[in-house]
Amino acid sequence: MQLSPRIYHLLVRPKWLTKLYIQNHIKQHFNLSDKKVLDFGAGTGANCTLCTPDHYFGIDPDSYRVELAKRLYNQYRFETLTGSELPSENNSFDFILIIAVLHHIPPEMVHGYVKEFKRVLKPDGKIVIMEPCLCEKSPISNWFMRSNDKGEYILREEEYLNYFTMENFQCQVLKRFKKCFFYNELYFSASL
């Protein structure tokens, strides 16, 4: 069953959980102040507060989540993503955030998006990625994630990294951690 955007925002992306498992990790490694940020798969907008409103652009294919994000964070810019081309000019962003998104996208589509990320990212920009990850030594977590997550494409670490290295990005694993006891999380960055 798909949760409504409001229920999803309250249960899956409450402020305290988002701050603990996402925002604190990002702030440890990156300063997004006054940087142009594309939030790819922004959902209900939970991560927009990492940025200033005039430097943030959140996109998501779910128009209902985008509408809720616009109501919750009306100072920030959100758009519904249609098609596979990002609605931005070349070299537009210092950072691209991809938080728990790739595991919802068929791999053949991810390759096209990575090419688009390369197009819209500034030459010295960075992509910041956090995804649930299958780990050989965590069979219970792997089972839990496959059984309970709506994302059908949870991958192993090397498979996520390969999306980016195939397009000549340099990847750096920043952290591997558990989220809520059962989720193995991979946190890494990619730059050209």
GROMACS .gro file of C-alpha atoms in nm:
model
  192
    1MET     CA    1   0.000   0.000   0.000
    2GLN     CA    2   0.132   0.343  -0.098
    3LEU     CA    3   0.121   0.599   0.183
    4SER     CA    4  -0.034   0.937   0.117
    5PRO     CA    5   0.227   1.216   0.094
    6ARG     CA    6   0.120   1.363   0.429
    7ILE     CA    7   0.135   1.027   0.612
    8TYR     CA    8   0.471   0.952   0.444
    9HIS     CA    9   0.607   1.289   0.558
   10LEU     CA   10   0.489   1.231   0.916
   11LEU     CA   11   0.592   0.865   0.951
   12VAL     CA   12   0.889   0.813   0.717
   13ARG     CA   13   1.040   1.164   0.706
   14PRO     CA   14   0.964   1.323   1.045
   15LYS     CA   15   1.199   1.612   1.121
   16TRP     CA   16   1.387   1.435   1.402
   17LEU     CA   17   1.454   1.122   1.193
   18THR     CA   18   1.554   1.322   0.886
   19LYS     CA   19   1.790   1.534   1.097
   20LEU     CA   20   1.945   1.230   1.270
   21TYR     CA   21   2.001   1.002   0.971
   22ILE     CA   22   2.033   1.241   0.677
   23GLN     CA   23   2.096   1.604   0.758
   24ASN     CA   24   2.355   1.550   1.032
   25HIS     CA   25   2.559   1.324   0.802
   26ILE     CA   26   2.546   1.574   0.518
   27LYS     CA   27   2.642   1.866   0.742
   28GLN     CA   28   2.945   1.671   0.870
   29HIS     CA   29   3.092   1.660   0.520
   30PHE     CA   30   2.943   1.944   0.318
   31ASN     CA   31   2.847   2.307   0.360
   32LEU     CA   32   2.547   2.378   0.139
   33SER     CA   33   2.516   2.744   0.244
   34ASP     CA   34   2.489   2.971  -0.057
   35LYS     CA   35   2.542   2.677  -0.293
   36LYS     CA   36   2.307   2.592  -0.578
   37VAL     CA   37   2.147   2.259  -0.485
   38LEU     CA   38   1.932   2.023  -0.690
   39ASP     CA   39   1.738   1.779  -0.471
   40PHE     CA   40   1.666   1.491  -0.710
   41GLY     CA   41   1.369   1.295  -0.578
   42ALA     CA   42   1.285   1.565  -0.323
   43GLY     CA   43   0.959   1.397  -0.224
   44THR     CA   44   0.783   1.603   0.040
   45GLY     CA   45   1.079   1.841   0.072
   46ALA     CA   46   1.221   1.720   0.404
   47ASN     CA   47   1.579   1.807   0.308
   48CYS     CA   48   1.523   2.155   0.168
   49THR     CA   49   1.605   2.317   0.503
   50LEU     CA   50   1.971   2.223   0.450
   51CYS     CA   51   1.977   2.507   0.195
   52THR     CA   52   1.866   2.864   0.159
   53PRO     CA   53   1.540   2.897  -0.037
   54ASP     CA   54   1.690   3.099  -0.322
   55HIS     CA   55   1.958   2.834  -0.388
   56TYR     CA   56   1.739   2.521  -0.370
   57PHE     CA   57   1.548   2.336  -0.642
   58GLY     CA   58   1.361   2.016  -0.557
   59ILE     CA   59   1.221   1.784  -0.822
   60ASP     CA   60   1.017   1.466  -0.792
   61PRO     CA   61   0.796   1.268  -1.033
   62ASP     CA   62   0.513   1.241  -0.775
   63SER     CA   63   0.300   1.554  -0.820
   64TYR     CA   64   0.113   1.490  -0.494
   65ARG     CA   65   0.435   1.493  -0.294
   66VAL     CA   66   0.552   1.803  -0.478
   67GLU     CA   67   0.226   1.983  -0.396
   68LEU     CA   68   0.264   1.895  -0.028
   69ALA     CA   69   0.628   2.014  -0.034
   70LYS     CA   70   0.514   2.346  -0.183
   71ARG     CA   71   0.262   2.390   0.100
   72LEU     CA   72   0.502   2.285   0.378
   73TYR     CA   73   0.802   2.482   0.249
   74ASN     CA   74   0.647   2.760   0.044
   75GLN     CA   75   0.969   2.964   0.027
   76TYR     CA   76   1.145   2.685  -0.164
   77ARG     CA   77   1.112   2.591  -0.530
   78PHE     CA   78   0.971   2.248  -0.621
   79GLU     CA   79   0.866   2.105  -0.957
   80THR     CA   80   0.721   1.781  -1.080
   81LEU     CA   81   0.974   1.593  -1.293
   82THR     CA   82   0.832   1.475  -1.624
   83GLY     CA   83   1.045   1.270  -1.860
   84SER     CA   84   1.411   1.190  -1.820
   85GLU     CA   85   1.564   1.531  -1.889
   86LEU     CA   86   1.634   1.754  -1.589
   87PRO     CA   87   1.470   2.098  -1.624
   88SER     CA   88   1.795   2.289  -1.576
   89GLU     CA   89   2.072   2.443  -1.781
   90ASN     CA   90   2.420   2.296  -1.815
   91ASN     CA   91   2.657   2.352  -1.521
   92SER     CA   92   2.381   2.487  -1.295
   93PHE     CA   93   2.441   2.320  -0.958
   94ASP     CA   94   2.716   2.299  -0.697
   95PHE     CA   95   2.550   1.999  -0.534
   96ILE     CA   96   2.298   1.735  -0.631
   97LEU     CA   97   2.131   1.551  -0.344
   98ILE     CA   98   2.004   1.199  -0.412
   99ILE     CA   99   1.858   1.068  -0.088
  100ALA     CA  100   1.689   0.726  -0.094
  101VAL     CA  101   1.588   0.762  -0.459
  102LEU     CA  102   1.798   0.538  -0.684
  103HIS     CA  103   1.659   0.216  -0.540
  104HIS     CA  104   1.317   0.317  -0.678
  105ILE     CA  105   1.440   0.361  -1.037
  106PRO     CA  106   1.502   0.080  -1.288
  107PRO     CA  107   1.879   0.056  -1.356
  108GLU     CA  108   1.843   0.133  -1.727
  109MET     CA  109   1.681   0.465  -1.635
  110VAL     CA  110   1.944   0.550  -1.372
  111HIS     CA  111   2.215   0.549  -1.640
  112GLY     CA  112   2.029   0.824  -1.829
  113TYR     CA  113   1.984   1.030  -1.513
  114VAL     CA  114   2.355   1.004  -1.428
  115LYS     CA  115   2.432   1.154  -1.770
  116GLU     CA  116   2.190   1.435  -1.687
  117PHE     CA  117   2.356   1.487  -1.347
  118LYS     CA  118   2.686   1.520  -1.529
  119ARG     CA  119   2.532   1.781  -1.761
  120VAL     CA  120   2.378   2.003  -1.490
  121LEU     CA  121   2.657   1.973  -1.231
  122LYS     CA  122   2.919   2.248  -1.222
  123PRO     CA  123   3.274   2.127  -1.303
  124ASP     CA  124   3.378   2.139  -0.936
  125GLY     CA  125   3.039   2.020  -0.808
  126LYS     CA  126   2.951   1.712  -0.604
  127ILE     CA  127   2.672   1.461  -0.597
  128VAL     CA  128   2.574   1.346  -0.248
  129ILE     CA  129   2.405   1.006  -0.239
  130MET     CA  130   2.245   0.804   0.042
  131GLU     CA  131   2.081   0.470  -0.039
  132PRO     CA  132   1.975   0.151   0.137
  133CYS     CA  133   2.236  -0.108   0.052
  134LEU     CA  134   2.253  -0.487   0.047
  135CYS     CA  135   2.542  -0.621   0.254
  136GLU     CA  136   2.677  -0.974   0.245
  137LYS     CA  137   2.715  -0.986   0.624
  138SER     CA  138   2.361  -0.861   0.696
  139PRO     CA  139   2.114  -1.124   0.570
  140ILE     CA  140   1.841  -1.018   0.815
  141SER     CA  141   1.868  -0.653   0.714
  142ASN     CA  142   1.876  -0.752   0.347
  143TRP     CA  143   1.559  -0.958   0.392
  144PHE     CA  144   1.389  -0.676   0.587
  145MET     CA  145   1.471  -0.412   0.327
  146ARG     CA  146   1.359  -0.632   0.037
  147SER     CA  147   1.037  -0.723   0.218
  148ASN     CA  148   0.938  -0.380   0.348
  149ASP     CA  149   1.085  -0.112   0.124
  150LYS     CA  150   0.881   0.006  -0.174
  151GLY     CA  151   1.202   0.037  -0.377
  152GLU     CA  152   1.247  -0.264  -0.603
  153TYR     CA  153   1.611  -0.199  -0.690
  154ILE     CA  154   1.812  -0.204  -0.367
  155LEU     CA  155   2.169  -0.281  -0.474
  156ARG     CA  156   2.508  -0.371  -0.335
  157GLU     CA  157   2.763  -0.094  -0.275
  158GLU     CA  158   2.968  -0.163  -0.588
  159GLU     CA  159   2.657  -0.152  -0.806
  160TYR     CA  160   2.560   0.195  -0.681
  161LEU     CA  161   2.916   0.322  -0.726
  162ASN     CA  162   2.930   0.173  -1.075
  163TYR     CA  163   2.641   0.394  -1.192
  164PHE     CA  164   2.874   0.691  -1.143
  165THR     CA  165   3.217   0.548  -1.226
  166MET     CA  166   3.082   0.441  -1.566
  167GLU     CA  167   3.039   0.814  -1.640
  168ASN     CA  168   3.390   0.896  -1.513
  169PHE     CA  169   3.284   1.021  -1.170
  170GLN     CA  170   3.522   0.966  -0.880
  171CYS     CA  171   3.333   0.818  -0.586
  172GLN     CA  172   3.418   0.843  -0.220
  173VAL     CA  173   3.235   0.631   0.036
  174LEU     CA  174   3.182   0.861   0.333
  175LYS     CA  175   3.006   0.624   0.568
  176ARG     CA  176   2.823   0.293   0.597
  177PHE     CA  177   2.570   0.286   0.880
  178LYS     CA  178   2.255   0.126   1.015
  179LYS     CA  179   1.933   0.324   1.012
  180CYS     CA  180   1.654   0.221   1.247
  181PHE     CA  181   1.828  -0.112   1.323
  182PHE     CA  182   1.737  -0.285   0.995
  183TYR     CA  183   1.850  -0.059   0.712
  184ASN     CA  184   2.207  -0.074   0.585
  185GLU     CA  185   2.278   0.273   0.448
  186LEU     CA  186   2.550   0.369   0.203
  187TYR     CA  187   2.653   0.735   0.204
  188PHE     CA  188   2.891   0.847  -0.069
  189SER     CA  189   2.979   1.136  -0.296
  190ALA     CA  190   3.063   1.154  -0.664
  191SER     CA  191   3.258   1.425  -0.844
  192LEU     CA  192   3.424   1.472  -1.182
   0.00000   0.00000   0.00000
